[in-house]
Short mmCIF file of C-alpha atoms in Angstrom, two decimals:
data_model
loop_
_atom_site.label_atom_id
_atom_site.label_comp_id
_atom_site.label_asym_id
_atom_site.label_seq_id
_atom_site.Cartn_x
_atom_site.Cartn_y
_atom_site.Cartn_z
CA MET A 3 16.51 19.18 -60.27
CA LYS A 4 14.78 17.82 -63.36
CA GLN A 5 13.41 19.58 -66.40
CA ARG A 6 11.55 17.60 -69.00
CA LYS A 7 12.56 18.66 -72.50
CA LYS A 8 11.38 17.73 -75.95
CA THR A 9 13.44 18.02 -79.12
CA ARG A 10 12.60 20.43 -81.93
CA TRP A 11 11.22 18.49 -84.86
CA ALA A 12 12.71 18.61 -88.34
CA ALA A 13 10.48 18.75 -91.40
CA ASP A 14 11.44 15.27 -92.60
CA LEU A 15 10.95 13.52 -89.25
CA SER A 16 8.15 10.95 -89.40
CA LEU A 17 6.17 10.16 -86.26
CA SER A 18 3.35 8.40 -88.02
CA LEU A 19 2.26 4.94 -87.04
CA PRO A 20 0.92 2.54 -89.67
CA PRO A 21 -2.84 2.40 -89.34
CA SER A 22 -4.09 -0.84 -87.82
CA PRO A 23 -6.81 -2.88 -89.53
CA SER A 24 -9.20 -2.11 -86.70
CA ALA A 25 -8.50 1.59 -86.98
CA SER A 26 -9.07 1.46 -90.73
CA ALA A 27 -12.28 -0.42 -90.21
CA SER A 28 -13.48 2.09 -87.65
CA ARG A 29 -13.02 4.88 -90.19
CA SER A 30 -14.97 3.00 -92.86
CA PRO A 31 -18.54 4.16 -93.37
CA SER A 32 -19.77 0.57 -93.35
CA SER A 33 -18.27 -2.82 -92.52
CA SER A 34 -19.58 -4.13 -95.85
CA SER A 35 -17.90 -1.44 -97.97
CA SER A 36 -15.19 -2.51 -100.35
CA THR A 37 -11.53 -1.79 -99.62
CA SER A 38 -11.26 0.73 -102.42
CA SER A 39 -14.38 2.67 -101.48
CA ALA A 40 -13.33 2.70 -97.83
CA ALA A 41 -9.93 4.04 -98.77
CA GLY A 42 -11.52 6.70 -100.93
CA GLN A 43 -13.92 7.73 -98.19
CA GLN A 44 -11.06 7.82 -95.66
CA GLY A 45 -8.97 10.01 -97.97
CA ALA A 46 -11.88 12.40 -98.44
CA ASP A 47 -12.89 12.64 -94.82
CA ASP A 48 -9.50 12.50 -93.09
CA ARG A 49 -7.24 14.86 -94.97
CA PHE A 50 -5.79 16.28 -91.77
CA THR A 51 -4.38 12.88 -90.84
CA GLU A 52 -2.57 12.68 -94.17
CA LEU A 53 -0.73 15.95 -93.55
CA PRO A 54 3.01 15.77 -92.78
CA ASP A 55 3.81 15.36 -89.11
CA ILE A 56 5.48 18.76 -88.86
CA ILE A 57 2.26 20.47 -89.97
CA ARG A 58 0.06 18.43 -87.65
CA LEU A 59 2.39 19.25 -84.76
CA HIS A 60 2.13 22.93 -85.59
CA ILE A 61 -1.68 22.68 -85.63
CA LEU A 62 -1.60 21.04 -82.21
CA SER A 63 0.65 23.80 -80.88
CA LEU A 64 -2.10 26.34 -81.63
CA LEU A 65 -4.74 24.45 -79.64
CA PRO A 66 -5.39 24.67 -75.89
CA LEU A 67 -4.07 21.64 -74.01
CA LYS A 68 -7.46 20.00 -73.38
CA ASP A 69 -8.42 20.30 -77.07
CA ALA A 70 -5.04 18.93 -78.16
CA ILE A 71 -5.52 15.91 -75.87
CA ARG A 72 -8.92 15.21 -77.42
CA THR A 73 -7.26 14.57 -80.79
CA ASP A 74 -6.18 11.22 -79.29
CA ALA A 75 -9.60 9.87 -80.30
CA LEU A 76 -9.26 10.73 -84.00
CA SER A 77 -7.15 7.76 -85.08
CA SER A 78 -4.04 5.75 -84.23
CA ARG A 79 -1.88 8.27 -86.13
CA TRP A 80 -3.03 11.07 -83.82
CA ARG A 81 -2.74 9.06 -80.63
CA GLY A 82 -0.13 10.58 -78.31
CA LEU A 83 0.98 13.15 -80.89
CA TRP A 84 -0.17 16.03 -78.69
CA ARG A 85 2.64 15.20 -76.23
CA LEU A 86 5.20 16.16 -78.87
CA ARG A 87 3.67 19.41 -80.06
CA TRP A 88 6.07 22.23 -80.91
CA PRO A 89 7.62 24.42 -79.51
CA PRO A 90 9.36 22.53 -76.68
CA PRO A 91 9.44 22.34 -73.78
CA ALA A 92 5.72 22.82 -73.14
CA ALA A 93 5.92 20.83 -69.87
CA LEU A 94 8.20 21.71 -66.96
CA GLU A 95 8.81 19.35 -64.05
CA PHE A 96 10.98 20.20 -61.06
CA SER A 97 11.90 17.82 -58.26
CA PRO A 98 14.25 18.40 -55.30
CA PRO A 99 17.79 17.03 -54.98
CA THR A 100 18.17 13.48 -53.73
CA ASP A 101 20.28 14.70 -50.80
CA LEU A 102 17.73 16.40 -48.56
CA GLY A 103 19.96 18.42 -46.30
CA ASP A 104 19.12 21.58 -44.41
CA ALA A 105 19.75 23.64 -47.53
CA ALA A 106 17.60 21.47 -49.82
CA GLY A 107 14.86 24.06 -50.01
CA ASP A 108 17.24 26.91 -50.85
CA GLU A 109 18.98 24.84 -53.51
CA PHE A 110 15.65 23.86 -55.02
CA VAL A 111 14.42 27.46 -55.20
CA ALA A 112 17.69 28.64 -56.75
CA GLY A 113 17.54 25.90 -59.38
CA VAL A 114 13.95 26.67 -60.37
CA ASP A 115 14.75 30.38 -60.63
CA ARG A 116 17.76 29.70 -62.85
CA CYS A 117 15.70 27.58 -65.23
CA ILE A 118 12.89 30.11 -65.43
CA SER A 119 15.32 32.95 -66.02
CA ALA A 120 17.03 31.05 -68.84
CA ARG A 121 13.72 30.10 -70.44
CA GLY A 122 12.36 33.62 -70.49
CA ARG A 123 8.80 34.90 -70.26
CA GLY A 124 5.93 34.47 -72.67
CA ARG A 125 6.75 30.94 -73.90
CA ARG A 126 3.72 28.68 -73.53
CA ILE A 127 3.56 26.14 -70.67
CA ASP A 128 1.08 23.30 -70.92
CA SER A 129 1.90 21.91 -67.49
CA LEU A 130 4.09 22.90 -64.58
CA SER A 131 4.97 20.44 -61.81
CA LEU A 132 6.80 21.50 -58.65
CA ALA A 133 7.77 18.96 -55.99
CA LEU A 134 8.70 21.06 -52.96
CA PRO A 135 11.11 19.89 -50.24
CA PRO A 136 9.33 20.20 -46.86
CA SER A 137 12.20 22.02 -45.18
CA ARG A 138 10.97 25.62 -45.39
CA ARG A 139 8.14 27.98 -46.35
CA TYR A 140 7.68 29.10 -49.93
CA ASP A 141 5.47 32.19 -49.62
CA PHE A 142 7.27 34.55 -51.98
CA ASP A 143 8.73 31.76 -54.11
CA ILE A 144 5.34 30.28 -54.99
CA LYS A 145 3.93 33.75 -55.67
CA ARG A 146 6.82 34.48 -58.04
CA TRP A 147 6.53 31.12 -59.83
CA LEU A 148 2.77 31.47 -60.23
CA GLU A 149 3.18 34.91 -61.75
CA TYR A 150 5.61 33.43 -64.25
CA ALA A 151 3.28 30.48 -65.00
CA ALA A 152 0.36 32.88 -65.53
CA SER A 153 2.40 34.89 -68.03
CA CYS A 154 3.05 31.66 -69.95
CA GLY A 155 -0.61 30.57 -69.96
CA VAL A 156 -0.17 27.44 -67.83
CA GLU A 157 -3.10 25.03 -68.09
CA ASP A 158 -2.07 22.21 -65.74
CA LEU A 159 -0.40 22.97 -62.38
CA ARG A 160 0.88 20.48 -59.78
CA LEU A 161 2.33 21.48 -56.41
CA VAL A 162 3.56 18.50 -54.41
CA VAL A 163 5.49 18.09 -51.18
CA SER A 164 8.03 15.40 -51.92
CA HIS A 165 9.55 13.21 -49.20
CA PRO A 166 7.35 14.53 -46.36
CA LEU A 167 9.70 13.43 -43.57
CA PRO A 168 9.42 14.84 -40.03
CA VAL A 169 12.05 17.40 -39.13
CA ALA A 170 12.67 18.16 -35.47
CA THR A 171 13.29 21.75 -34.49
CA SER A 172 14.62 23.19 -31.27
CA ALA A 173 12.09 22.95 -28.48
CA ARG A 174 11.91 23.90 -24.87
CA PRO A 175 12.62 21.21 -22.28
CA GLY A 176 9.56 19.11 -21.63
CA ARG A 177 7.89 20.00 -24.94
CA ARG A 178 7.71 17.80 -28.00
CA ALA A 179 9.65 18.84 -31.05
CA ARG A 180 7.58 20.30 -33.81
CA ARG A 181 7.03 18.28 -36.99
CA HIS A 182 7.13 19.93 -40.40
CA ASP A 183 5.58 17.24 -42.54
CA ARG A 184 3.88 19.63 -44.94
CA ALA A 185 5.06 22.66 -46.80
CA ALA A 186 2.95 25.70 -46.04
CA VAL A 187 1.68 27.83 -48.89
CA PRO A 188 1.12 31.56 -48.48
CA SER A 189 -2.23 32.85 -47.31
CA ALA A 190 -2.58 34.73 -50.61
CA PHE A 191 -1.97 31.54 -52.59
CA PHE A 192 -5.38 31.46 -54.21
CA PHE A 193 -5.16 35.10 -55.20
CA SER A 194 -2.03 34.18 -57.15
CA ILE A 195 -3.74 31.14 -58.65
CA CYS A 196 -6.56 33.34 -59.89
CA GLU A 197 -4.11 35.20 -62.12
CA CYS A 198 -3.62 31.99 -64.13
CA SER A 199 -6.49 32.70 -66.48
CA ASN A 200 -5.97 29.51 -68.56
CA LEU A 201 -5.60 27.11 -65.62
CA ALA A 202 -7.82 24.06 -66.20
CA ARG A 203 -6.29 21.46 -63.84
CA LEU A 204 -4.88 21.99 -60.35
CA THR A 205 -3.30 19.26 -58.18
CA LEU A 206 -2.11 19.99 -54.64
CA SER A 207 -0.45 17.25 -52.60
CA GLY A 208 0.88 17.37 -49.04
CA LEU A 209 0.29 21.09 -48.64
CA HIS A 210 -1.12 23.05 -45.73
CA LEU A 211 -3.88 25.16 -47.28
CA SER A 212 -5.08 28.27 -45.53
CA SER A 213 -8.74 29.11 -45.98
CA PRO A 214 -9.11 31.73 -48.72
CA SER A 215 -10.93 34.91 -47.83
CA SER A 216 -14.56 35.38 -48.80
CA ASN A 217 -13.69 37.94 -51.50
CA ILE A 218 -11.43 35.58 -53.44
CA LYS A 219 -11.49 36.06 -57.20
CA GLN A 220 -13.17 33.21 -59.04
CA LEU A 221 -11.12 30.56 -60.80
CA SER A 222 -13.26 30.81 -63.89
CA SER A 223 -11.23 28.38 -66.02
CA LEU A 224 -10.56 25.60 -63.47
CA GLU A 225 -12.25 22.32 -64.38
CA VAL A 226 -10.38 19.65 -62.38
CA LEU A 227 -9.23 20.01 -58.76
CA SER A 228 -7.32 17.26 -56.91
CA LEU A 229 -6.29 17.50 -53.25
CA HIS A 230 -4.08 14.71 -51.93
CA ALA A 231 -2.89 14.50 -48.31
CA ALA A 232 -3.69 18.18 -48.03
CA HIS A 233 -4.27 19.94 -44.71
CA VAL A 234 -7.62 21.48 -45.63
CA THR A 235 -10.58 22.15 -43.33
CA ASP A 236 -14.26 21.82 -44.12
CA ALA A 237 -14.69 25.61 -44.35
CA ALA A 238 -11.65 26.01 -46.59
CA LEU A 239 -12.91 23.32 -48.96
CA ARG A 240 -16.32 24.97 -49.24
CA ARG A 241 -14.77 28.34 -50.13
CA ILE A 242 -12.37 26.83 -52.62
CA VAL A 243 -15.12 24.92 -54.42
CA ALA A 244 -17.43 27.95 -54.36
CA ALA A 245 -14.71 29.93 -56.15
CA CYS A 246 -14.66 27.42 -59.05
CA PRO A 247 -17.96 27.90 -60.91
CA PHE A 248 -16.94 25.68 -63.84
CA LEU A 249 -15.46 22.83 -61.79
CA ARG A 250 -16.29 19.46 -63.37
CA SER A 251 -14.24 17.03 -61.28
CA LEU A 252 -13.24 17.12 -57.59
CA ASN A 253 -10.87 14.49 -56.17
CA LEU A 254 -10.13 14.29 -52.43
CA SER A 255 -7.74 11.70 -51.02
CA LEU A 256 -6.09 11.30 -47.59
CA CYS A 257 -7.33 14.70 -46.42
CA ARG A 258 -7.32 14.01 -42.69
CA LYS A 259 -8.97 17.26 -41.55
CA LEU A 260 -12.17 16.81 -43.52
CA ARG A 261 -15.20 15.74 -41.49
CA TRP A 262 -18.29 17.24 -43.13
CA ILE A 263 -17.82 17.38 -46.89
CA VAL A 264 -20.40 19.82 -48.21
CA ILE A 265 -20.62 20.73 -51.88
CA SER A 266 -23.04 23.60 -52.42
CA ALA A 267 -25.42 24.35 -55.26
CA ALA A 268 -22.87 26.82 -56.65
CA SER A 269 -21.08 23.80 -58.15
CA SER A 270 -23.74 23.46 -60.82
CA ARG A 271 -21.30 21.95 -63.34
CA LEU A 272 -19.72 19.34 -61.06
CA THR A 273 -20.10 15.94 -62.71
CA SER A 274 -17.59 13.80 -60.77
CA LEU A 275 -16.74 13.53 -57.06
CA THR A 276 -14.12 11.09 -55.74
CA ILE A 277 -13.34 10.66 -52.03
CA ILE A 278 -10.57 8.22 -51.06
CA ASP A 279 -9.51 7.39 -47.50
CA CYS A 280 -10.35 10.64 -45.72
CA PRO A 281 -10.35 8.91 -42.30
CA ARG A 282 -12.31 11.50 -40.28
CA ALA A 283 -15.03 12.11 -42.85
CA LEU A 284 -18.47 11.42 -41.39
CA GLU A 285 -20.91 13.02 -43.79
CA VAL A 286 -21.14 13.87 -47.47
CA THR A 287 -23.77 16.40 -48.55
CA ILE A 288 -23.95 17.17 -52.25
CA SER A 289 -26.10 19.83 -53.85
CA ALA A 290 -25.04 19.58 -57.48
CA SER A 291 -27.73 18.65 -59.96
CA SER A 292 -25.21 17.77 -62.68
CA LEU A 293 -23.33 15.14 -60.59
CA ARG A 294 -23.12 11.91 -62.55
CA ARG A 295 -20.25 10.02 -60.89
CA PHE A 296 -19.64 9.39 -57.19
CA ARG A 297 -16.77 7.21 -55.97
CA PHE A 298 -16.06 6.66 -52.31
CA THR A 299 -13.51 4.54 -50.45
CA GLY A 300 -13.01 4.78 -46.69
CA ASN A 301 -14.82 4.37 -43.40
CA TYR A 302 -18.56 3.90 -43.64
CA LEU A 303 -20.12 7.37 -43.63
CA THR A 304 -23.00 8.09 -41.29
CA THR A 305 -24.81 10.22 -43.85
CA TYR A 306 -24.92 10.47 -47.61
CA SER A 307 -27.12 13.23 -48.94
CA PHE A 308 -27.64 13.99 -52.62
CA ASP A 309 -30.21 16.45 -53.84
CA SER A 310 -30.49 14.61 -57.19
CA PRO A 311 -29.53 10.95 -56.62
CA ASN A 312 -31.69 9.89 -59.56
CA ARG A 313 -29.19 11.58 -61.90
CA LEU A 314 -26.20 9.53 -60.76
CA GLU A 315 -25.00 7.08 -63.41
CA ASP A 316 -21.71 5.81 -61.96
CA VAL A 317 -21.42 4.89 -58.26
CA TYR A 318 -18.55 3.16 -56.45
CA ILE A 319 -18.78 2.54 -52.69
CA SER A 320 -16.19 0.57 -50.73
CA SER A 321 -16.25 0.92 -46.94
CA GLY A 322 -14.13 -0.55 -44.20
CA SER A 323 -15.83 -0.07 -40.83
CA PRO A 324 -18.35 -2.51 -39.31
CA VAL A 325 -21.98 -1.77 -40.02
CA SER A 326 -22.93 -2.51 -36.42
CA SER A 327 -21.30 0.77 -35.38
CA LEU A 328 -23.78 2.86 -37.40
CA PRO A 329 -27.03 4.32 -36.12
CA ARG A 330 -30.09 2.61 -37.52
CA GLY A 331 -31.61 4.53 -40.39
CA TYR A 332 -28.31 5.72 -41.88
CA ARG A 333 -27.28 2.40 -43.33
CA VAL A 334 -28.94 2.42 -46.73
CA LYS A 335 -29.01 6.11 -47.57
CA ALA A 336 -26.06 5.70 -49.92
CA LEU A 337 -28.16 3.60 -52.27
CA THR A 338 -31.51 5.35 -52.27
CA GLY A 339 -32.98 6.87 -55.38
CA LEU A 340 -30.46 5.44 -57.86
CA SER A 341 -33.04 4.97 -60.57
CA ASN A 342 -30.67 5.96 -63.38
CA VAL A 343 -27.44 4.37 -62.18
CA LYS A 344 -25.82 2.32 -64.94
CA VAL A 345 -22.58 1.20 -63.27
CA LEU A 346 -22.55 0.24 -59.58
CA THR A 347 -19.83 -1.16 -57.32
CA LEU A 348 -20.67 -2.23 -53.75
CA CYS A 349 -18.60 -3.76 -50.98
CA ASN A 350 -19.83 -6.58 -48.76
CA LEU A 351 -20.59 -4.08 -45.97
CA SER A 352 -23.00 -2.23 -48.26
CA LEU A 353 -24.76 -5.52 -48.92
CA GLN A 354 -24.97 -6.14 -45.18
CA SER A 355 -26.56 -2.71 -44.81
CA VAL A 356 -29.34 -3.65 -47.19
CA MET A 357 -30.03 -6.88 -45.35
CA ALA A 358 -29.88 -5.16 -41.96
CA GLU A 359 -32.82 -3.01 -43.02
CA GLY A 360 -34.67 -6.02 -44.38
CA THR A 361 -38.21 -5.35 -45.58
CA GLU A 362 -37.89 -1.65 -44.74
CA ALA A 363 -35.39 -1.34 -47.57
CA SER A 364 -37.44 -3.18 -50.19
CA GLY A 365 -39.26 -0.06 -51.36
CA VAL A 366 -36.00 1.87 -51.61
CA PHE A 367 -34.22 -0.50 -53.96
CA ARG A 368 -36.90 -1.50 -56.42
CA ASN A 369 -35.65 1.10 -58.83
CA LEU A 370 -32.36 -0.14 -60.34
CA ARG A 371 -34.09 -0.48 -63.68
CA ASN A 372 -31.22 1.08 -65.65
CA LEU A 373 -28.36 -0.85 -64.03
CA ARG A 374 -26.17 -2.41 -66.71
CA GLU A 375 -23.04 -3.37 -64.75
CA LEU A 376 -22.65 -4.51 -61.13
CA GLN A 377 -19.40 -5.24 -59.28
CA LEU A 378 -19.37 -6.82 -55.81
CA LEU A 379 -16.26 -6.51 -53.62
CA MET A 380 -16.44 -9.41 -51.17
CA VAL A 381 -13.85 -9.22 -48.39
CA MET A 382 -15.45 -12.34 -46.87
CA MET A 383 -17.60 -15.10 -48.33
CA THR A 384 -19.18 -16.79 -45.33
CA ASP A 385 -22.72 -18.20 -45.34
CA ASP A 386 -23.95 -14.81 -44.17
CA ASN A 387 -22.16 -12.98 -46.97
CA LEU A 388 -23.71 -15.30 -49.54
CA MET A 389 -27.13 -14.64 -48.02
CA ASP A 390 -26.42 -10.90 -48.39
CA VAL A 391 -25.81 -11.39 -52.11
CA PHE A 392 -29.02 -13.40 -52.48
CA GLY A 393 -30.89 -10.81 -50.42
CA PHE A 394 -29.65 -7.96 -52.59
CA PHE A 395 -30.95 -9.60 -55.76
CA ARG A 396 -34.25 -10.34 -54.02
CA LEU A 397 -34.75 -6.73 -52.86
CA CYS A 398 -33.12 -4.95 -55.80
CA GLU A 399 -34.67 -5.65 -59.14
CA CYS A 400 -32.04 -5.32 -61.88
CA PRO A 401 -34.02 -6.20 -65.02
CA ARG A 402 -31.42 -4.78 -67.45
CA LEU A 403 -28.25 -6.12 -65.85
CA GLU A 404 -25.75 -7.18 -68.52
CA LYS A 405 -22.44 -7.62 -66.69
CA LEU A 406 -21.66 -8.97 -63.22
CA PHE A 407 -18.17 -8.93 -61.67
CA VAL A 408 -17.40 -10.47 -58.28
CA GLU A 409 -14.09 -9.95 -56.48
CA LEU A 410 -13.88 -12.86 -54.05
CA PRO A 411 -11.73 -12.94 -50.88
CA THR A 412 -8.05 -13.71 -51.23
CA ASN A 413 -8.13 -15.80 -48.04
CA MET A 414 -7.45 -19.40 -48.99
CA ARG A 415 -9.42 -20.90 -46.09
CA ASP A 416 -12.97 -22.11 -46.74
CA PRO A 417 -15.24 -20.30 -44.23
CA PHE A 418 -18.23 -22.58 -44.85
CA ILE A 419 -18.62 -23.53 -41.19
CA GLU A 420 -17.77 -20.15 -39.67
CA LYS A 421 -20.47 -17.65 -38.66
CA TYR A 422 -19.44 -14.00 -38.31
CA LEU A 423 -22.93 -12.49 -38.26
CA VAL A 424 -26.31 -13.82 -37.17
CA VAL A 425 -28.85 -13.44 -39.95
CA SER A 426 -31.72 -15.64 -41.01
CA GLU A 427 -31.12 -18.32 -43.67
CA GLU A 428 -32.28 -17.34 -47.12
CA VAL A 429 -32.84 -19.51 -50.13
CA PRO A 430 -31.66 -18.31 -53.54
CA PRO A 431 -34.13 -15.72 -54.83
CA ASP A 432 -36.43 -16.45 -57.73
CA VAL A 433 -35.11 -13.88 -60.21
CA ASP A 434 -34.58 -13.83 -63.96
CA PHE A 435 -31.39 -12.30 -65.33
CA GLU A 436 -32.84 -11.93 -68.80
CA TYR A 437 -30.06 -9.72 -70.22
CA LEU A 438 -27.07 -10.95 -68.21
CA LYS A 439 -24.39 -11.91 -70.72
CA ILE A 440 -21.05 -11.74 -68.88
CA ILE A 441 -20.14 -13.04 -65.42
CA LYS A 442 -16.60 -12.88 -64.08
CA LEU A 443 -15.36 -14.13 -60.71
CA ASN A 444 -11.82 -13.35 -59.55
CA SER A 445 -9.92 -15.33 -56.88
CA PHE A 446 -12.25 -18.29 -57.29
CA LYS A 447 -11.10 -21.18 -55.06
CA GLY A 448 -13.98 -23.59 -55.42
CA HIS A 449 -15.16 -23.10 -51.84
CA SER A 450 -18.67 -24.21 -50.98
CA ASN A 451 -20.30 -20.77 -50.96
CA GLU A 452 -18.53 -19.77 -54.16
CA MET A 453 -19.89 -22.87 -55.89
CA ARG A 454 -23.39 -22.11 -54.61
CA LEU A 455 -23.15 -18.61 -56.07
CA VAL A 456 -22.06 -19.94 -59.46
CA ARG A 457 -24.83 -22.54 -59.48
CA PHE A 458 -27.41 -19.81 -58.73
CA LEU A 459 -26.14 -17.52 -61.50
CA LEU A 460 -25.97 -20.27 -64.13
CA GLU A 461 -29.55 -21.31 -63.37
CA LYS A 462 -30.92 -17.75 -63.64
CA ALA A 463 -29.00 -16.25 -66.57
CA GLY A 464 -30.86 -17.37 -69.68
CA SER A 465 -28.85 -15.18 -72.09
CA LEU A 466 -25.43 -15.83 -70.61
CA GLU A 467 -22.58 -15.86 -73.12
CA SER A 468 -19.45 -16.07 -70.96
CA LEU A 469 -18.66 -17.19 -67.43
CA VAL A 470 -15.02 -16.38 -66.65
CA VAL A 471 -13.50 -17.93 -63.54
CA VAL A 472 -10.02 -16.79 -62.49
CA ALA A 473 -8.29 -18.95 -59.88
CA PRO A 474 -5.70 -17.45 -57.50
CA SER A 475 -2.08 -18.16 -58.35
CA GLU A 476 -1.57 -19.77 -54.91
CA LEU A 477 -3.62 -22.76 -56.07
CA MET A 478 -1.20 -23.33 -58.92
CA GLY A 479 1.86 -23.79 -56.72
CA GLU A 480 4.12 -26.71 -55.92
CA GLU A 481 1.40 -28.81 -54.30
CA TYR A 482 -0.64 -28.90 -57.49
CA ASP A 483 2.44 -29.48 -59.62
CA LYS A 484 3.13 -32.58 -57.54
CA ASN A 485 -0.41 -33.80 -58.12
CA ILE A 486 0.06 -33.52 -61.86
CA THR A 487 3.38 -35.39 -61.63
CA ASN A 488 1.70 -38.19 -59.66
CA GLY A 489 -1.04 -38.51 -62.23
CA CYS A 490 -3.65 -36.53 -60.29
CA PRO A 491 -5.75 -33.97 -62.18
CA ASN A 492 -4.89 -30.36 -61.51
CA PHE A 493 -7.17 -27.85 -59.80
CA LEU A 494 -8.57 -26.25 -62.95
CA HIS A 495 -9.43 -29.64 -64.43
CA VAL A 496 -11.31 -30.70 -61.29
CA LEU A 497 -13.08 -27.35 -61.16
CA GLN A 498 -14.07 -27.66 -64.82
CA LEU A 499 -15.67 -31.04 -64.16
CA GLN A 500 -17.60 -29.69 -61.17
CA LEU A 501 -18.93 -26.64 -63.01
CA SER A 502 -19.89 -28.70 -66.07
CA ARG A 503 -22.39 -30.63 -63.93
CA PHE A 504 -24.34 -27.49 -63.04
CA THR A 505 -27.60 -26.77 -64.83
CA LYS A 506 -27.28 -23.89 -67.29
CA ALA A 507 -30.26 -21.78 -68.33
CA SER A 508 -28.31 -20.66 -71.39
CA GLY A 509 -27.31 -23.37 -73.82
CA SER A 510 -24.69 -21.14 -75.45
CA ALA A 511 -22.88 -20.16 -72.24
CA GLN A 512 -19.12 -20.69 -72.41
CA ILE A 513 -17.26 -21.40 -69.15
CA THR A 514 -13.63 -20.28 -69.16
CA LEU A 515 -11.23 -21.13 -66.32
CA SER A 516 -7.80 -19.61 -66.00
CA GLU A 517 -5.06 -19.01 -63.49
CA HIS A 518 -4.24 -15.67 -65.13
CA ASP A 519 -6.54 -12.74 -65.74
CA ASP A 520 -6.22 -11.83 -69.40
CA TYR A 521 -8.34 -8.71 -68.79
CA LYS A 522 -10.57 -9.51 -71.74
CA PHE A 523 -13.48 -8.53 -69.55
CA ARG A 524 -12.83 -5.63 -67.19
CA PRO A 525 -15.27 -3.83 -64.93
CA THR A 526 -15.64 -0.10 -65.42
CA HIS A 527 -14.22 0.44 -61.93
CA TRP A 528 -11.23 -1.89 -62.30
CA GLU A 529 -8.75 0.97 -61.94
CA ALA A 530 -10.46 2.37 -58.86
CA TYR A 531 -10.47 -1.07 -57.21
CA SER A 532 -6.83 -1.82 -58.09
CA LYS A 533 -5.70 1.38 -56.33
CA VAL A 534 -7.58 0.69 -53.10
#
């Protein structure tokens, strides 16, 4: 049992951080202003920051959670202060005992009830997190806890099944024992949720969700919904989303029952949809004109359908099933109509899809005019994969591309001779990366196809400022240490000499080689990729 508590602050307690030079500069009206005038302007425009901490904490305590969080952006002195706002504790977190015996569920319920009873009603709760042992049902318990949370104005609610281990129950001879790997929530769960009038974020993990009835009360305040490893059907998801008219972000991960993910026009405010490893999902149909971000990781879907694809600005697609298994005609639908996309991440299978369509796809992709950042996730880098990259740049005009990130395979073997797919040879396309300024390649091993890719990019990027090459740590092991000891140049030195011989269209391009990624240049989707 764990309850997160925060101490009550005294009037003379200082939580302020000294302002950094960069923060001070960012508050200055102009970089050319004098120090004294900048200080005077800062004092005039930022009087709230100069208030004592106890007063600023009291101000934060009067704000809704989402508005308090937004104060992070004001300055370094406000950053993280909202987590300490008075009165404590504004966040409650309950987890089950470490010893998960048969009575774990009963002990957990008793402990939560004791804490709630001691805390009393009416005291504000920013967030409530309940990690439920999977040993029993919680129908009346959850209803009781939700009523309490509603009375305290909870804004962020998390219900999680912790340690979802199978538990065998008595079974008749010849029949398999039943597995309780998810805690069931009551059928009236969403009616109880609707009583939480301030609820803005809801996270459900490992729960078996019954489909709410058609007359469910709307969750008018819910903005972010996350379902992780939840037993939820297609119909249940549609009803849940339809009951959230102000939903902005929907996150679905490891939901094994989902097959046809349909988001209706009722979700007019939905701006972000994330789908991660829902293994049975076959189709995604989105009717939400405000959708700006779509991120997908999992098996290659047979159908993507967006009613307003030209409004998408942020797209991440990483698939893991072979393209050959897909019906012809479905392969490139994920990429059609992305005329306003600014940030795009594609896996090597998506590139193969484009090339599989060949000339039929050329008309579809000549519209990436607003693309500023492209990330390519290359699981393999054979001759065919390199031809896919060349083919993409030939078919897809990216006249405004500024940043290119390539995640190369971690396999240390050079696949130059190997042929996994049969496609026609293609020479490097005649393109001009007029605005391309940053190129970064991770896991660069100096293999033949990797060198050909670098040569192509250096020859076509006339405004290039930085080429960052990060070598895998495996190449910096004992073998290369021995070479240095014996007077042989190390890998990075040899690679530097090879790259320096390539023709560069940009005379000011700086080539940086490193065995460690200093994260100076990060793709927008770096966090999404690191979690896959």
